[in-house]
Amino acid sequence: MSFQFPITRSQQSAASNQHPATRSQQPAPGSQQPATRSQKLKAKGRGTSKGQYFSFDAIIASVVFVLTVLALMSYWNSVKAGMETYSDETTKEAIRISDLLLSPPEPLEIKDCSGTADKEVKRLGFAVSWENRQLSKQLLKSCQSITQENLRSLLGTPYNVSVFINSSSGLFDAIQIGNSFEDTSQSKNVAKVRRIVAVRDDKGEANPATMDIFVYQ
């Protein structure tokens, strides 16, 4: 036989206060839980990464902007220099004549600046053909005796012209067409254009050379 004693009021009070920590750990309905340490670290990391991304994008944008400004300045300087260079009429004429001399003559069959009995030179050029832009050594040498008046006429220019071809490797003697260098240096308003060329000899071999064109009054 078992006996049950009635629970006194003091015992009930002790039982209700037995686990206060457990009751405090349970949040009240609708209340916000405090953030844990790991959650705080994660939130801090997200803020730092956003700042890093922003800083990296700003650096890239600044670099691109600086490069763009430098490119525009370089382009403008080159255009300005070109405008100043091409503003001189003699310089324009020297460039035109250099392009003309790097093309074949007209008619193409001529091998002499004075032409032949049945074919007159209509346009002077030293290239072998349109496909082969090597300069004909035979045609160059034949033009050494041409007068300045005839040279101006063949090139269609009112200016005096002197052409000097010098071998880069010394395989052939220098070729002069037109007035001498001394006459050119004493003239006024002289424009010079240099072209890198290949001179084809009688054996069909190409020799590197420079062609200097002087245009002057």
Short mmCIF file of C-alpha atoms in Angstrom, two decimals, residues 5-93:
data_model
loop_
_atom_site.label_atom_id
_atom_site.label_comp_id
_atom_site.label_asym_id
_atom_site.label_seq_id
_atom_site.Cartn_x
_atom_site.Cartn_y
_atom_site.Cartn_z
CA PHE A 5 1.23 13.12 0.70
CA PRO A 6 -0.37 16.32 -0.44
CA ILE A 7 1.92 18.81 -2.14
CA THR A 8 2.33 21.92 -0.18
CA ARG A 9 2.40 25.44 -1.62
CA SER A 10 6.12 25.82 -0.88
CA GLN A 11 6.91 22.71 -2.89
CA GLN A 12 4.90 24.02 -5.84
CA SER A 13 6.84 27.27 -5.73
CA ALA A 14 10.16 25.43 -5.68
CA ALA A 15 9.13 23.29 -8.65
CA SER A 16 8.17 26.33 -10.68
CA ASN A 17 11.61 27.89 -10.07
CA GLN A 18 13.58 24.71 -10.75
CA HIS A 19 14.73 25.47 -14.43
CA PRO A 20 14.92 29.23 -14.96
CA ALA A 21 17.61 28.94 -17.67
CA THR A 22 15.41 26.73 -19.81
CA ARG A 23 12.55 29.18 -19.64
CA SER A 24 14.77 32.14 -20.43
CA GLN A 25 16.12 30.43 -23.53
CA GLN A 26 12.68 30.22 -25.09
CA PRO A 27 11.91 33.48 -26.96
CA ALA A 28 8.64 35.16 -26.51
CA PRO A 29 6.26 34.96 -29.45
CA GLY A 30 6.86 37.78 -31.96
CA SER A 31 10.19 38.83 -30.43
CA GLN A 32 13.42 39.08 -32.55
CA GLN A 33 16.27 36.75 -31.68
CA PRO A 34 19.67 38.38 -31.05
CA ALA A 35 22.27 37.73 -33.82
CA THR A 36 24.89 35.13 -33.07
CA ARG A 37 28.64 35.70 -33.47
CA SER A 38 28.81 33.75 -36.73
CA GLN A 39 25.92 35.73 -38.17
CA LYS A 40 27.63 39.00 -37.25
CA LEU A 41 30.86 37.87 -38.95
CA LYS A 42 28.98 36.89 -42.10
CA ALA A 43 27.20 40.25 -42.24
CA LYS A 44 30.49 42.05 -41.75
CA GLY A 45 32.08 40.00 -44.53
CA ARG A 46 29.29 40.88 -46.94
CA GLY A 47 29.77 44.58 -46.27
CA THR A 48 33.52 44.31 -46.78
CA SER A 49 33.14 42.45 -50.09
CA LYS A 50 30.75 45.10 -51.38
CA GLY A 51 33.28 47.76 -50.51
CA GLN A 52 36.05 45.81 -52.21
CA TYR A 53 33.97 45.38 -55.36
CA PHE A 54 33.19 49.07 -55.42
CA SER A 55 36.85 50.04 -54.97
CA PHE A 56 38.00 47.63 -57.73
CA ASP A 57 35.39 48.94 -60.19
CA ALA A 58 36.40 52.52 -59.43
CA ILE A 59 40.07 51.74 -60.09
CA ILE A 60 39.28 50.02 -63.40
CA ALA A 61 37.07 52.92 -64.50
CA SER A 62 39.80 55.43 -63.64
CA VAL A 63 42.42 53.48 -65.58
CA VAL A 64 40.16 53.21 -68.64
CA PHE A 65 39.41 56.93 -68.47
CA VAL A 66 43.09 57.88 -68.28
CA LEU A 67 43.99 55.58 -71.19
CA THR A 68 41.17 57.03 -73.28
CA VAL A 69 42.33 60.59 -72.61
CA LEU A 70 45.92 59.69 -73.50
CA ALA A 71 44.79 58.00 -76.72
CA LEU A 72 42.75 61.05 -77.73
CA MET A 73 45.65 63.38 -76.98
CA SER A 74 48.03 61.23 -79.02
CA TYR A 75 45.58 61.10 -81.92
CA TRP A 76 45.07 64.85 -81.87
CA ASN A 77 48.81 65.54 -81.78
CA SER A 78 49.38 63.26 -84.77
CA VAL A 79 46.54 64.87 -86.70
CA LYS A 80 47.81 68.34 -85.82
CA ALA A 81 51.34 67.44 -86.90
CA GLY A 82 49.98 66.02 -90.15
CA MET A 83 47.96 69.16 -90.79
CA GLU A 84 51.01 71.33 -90.21
CA THR A 85 53.14 69.13 -92.47
CA TYR A 86 50.68 68.91 -95.32
CA SER A 87 49.92 72.61 -95.21
CA ASP A 88 53.11 73.22 -97.18
CA GLU A 89 52.47 72.94 -100.90
CA THR A 90 55.97 71.70 -101.68
CA THR A 91 55.58 68.90 -99.14
CA LYS A 92 52.31 67.84 -100.71
CA GLU A 93 53.96 67.87 -104.12
#
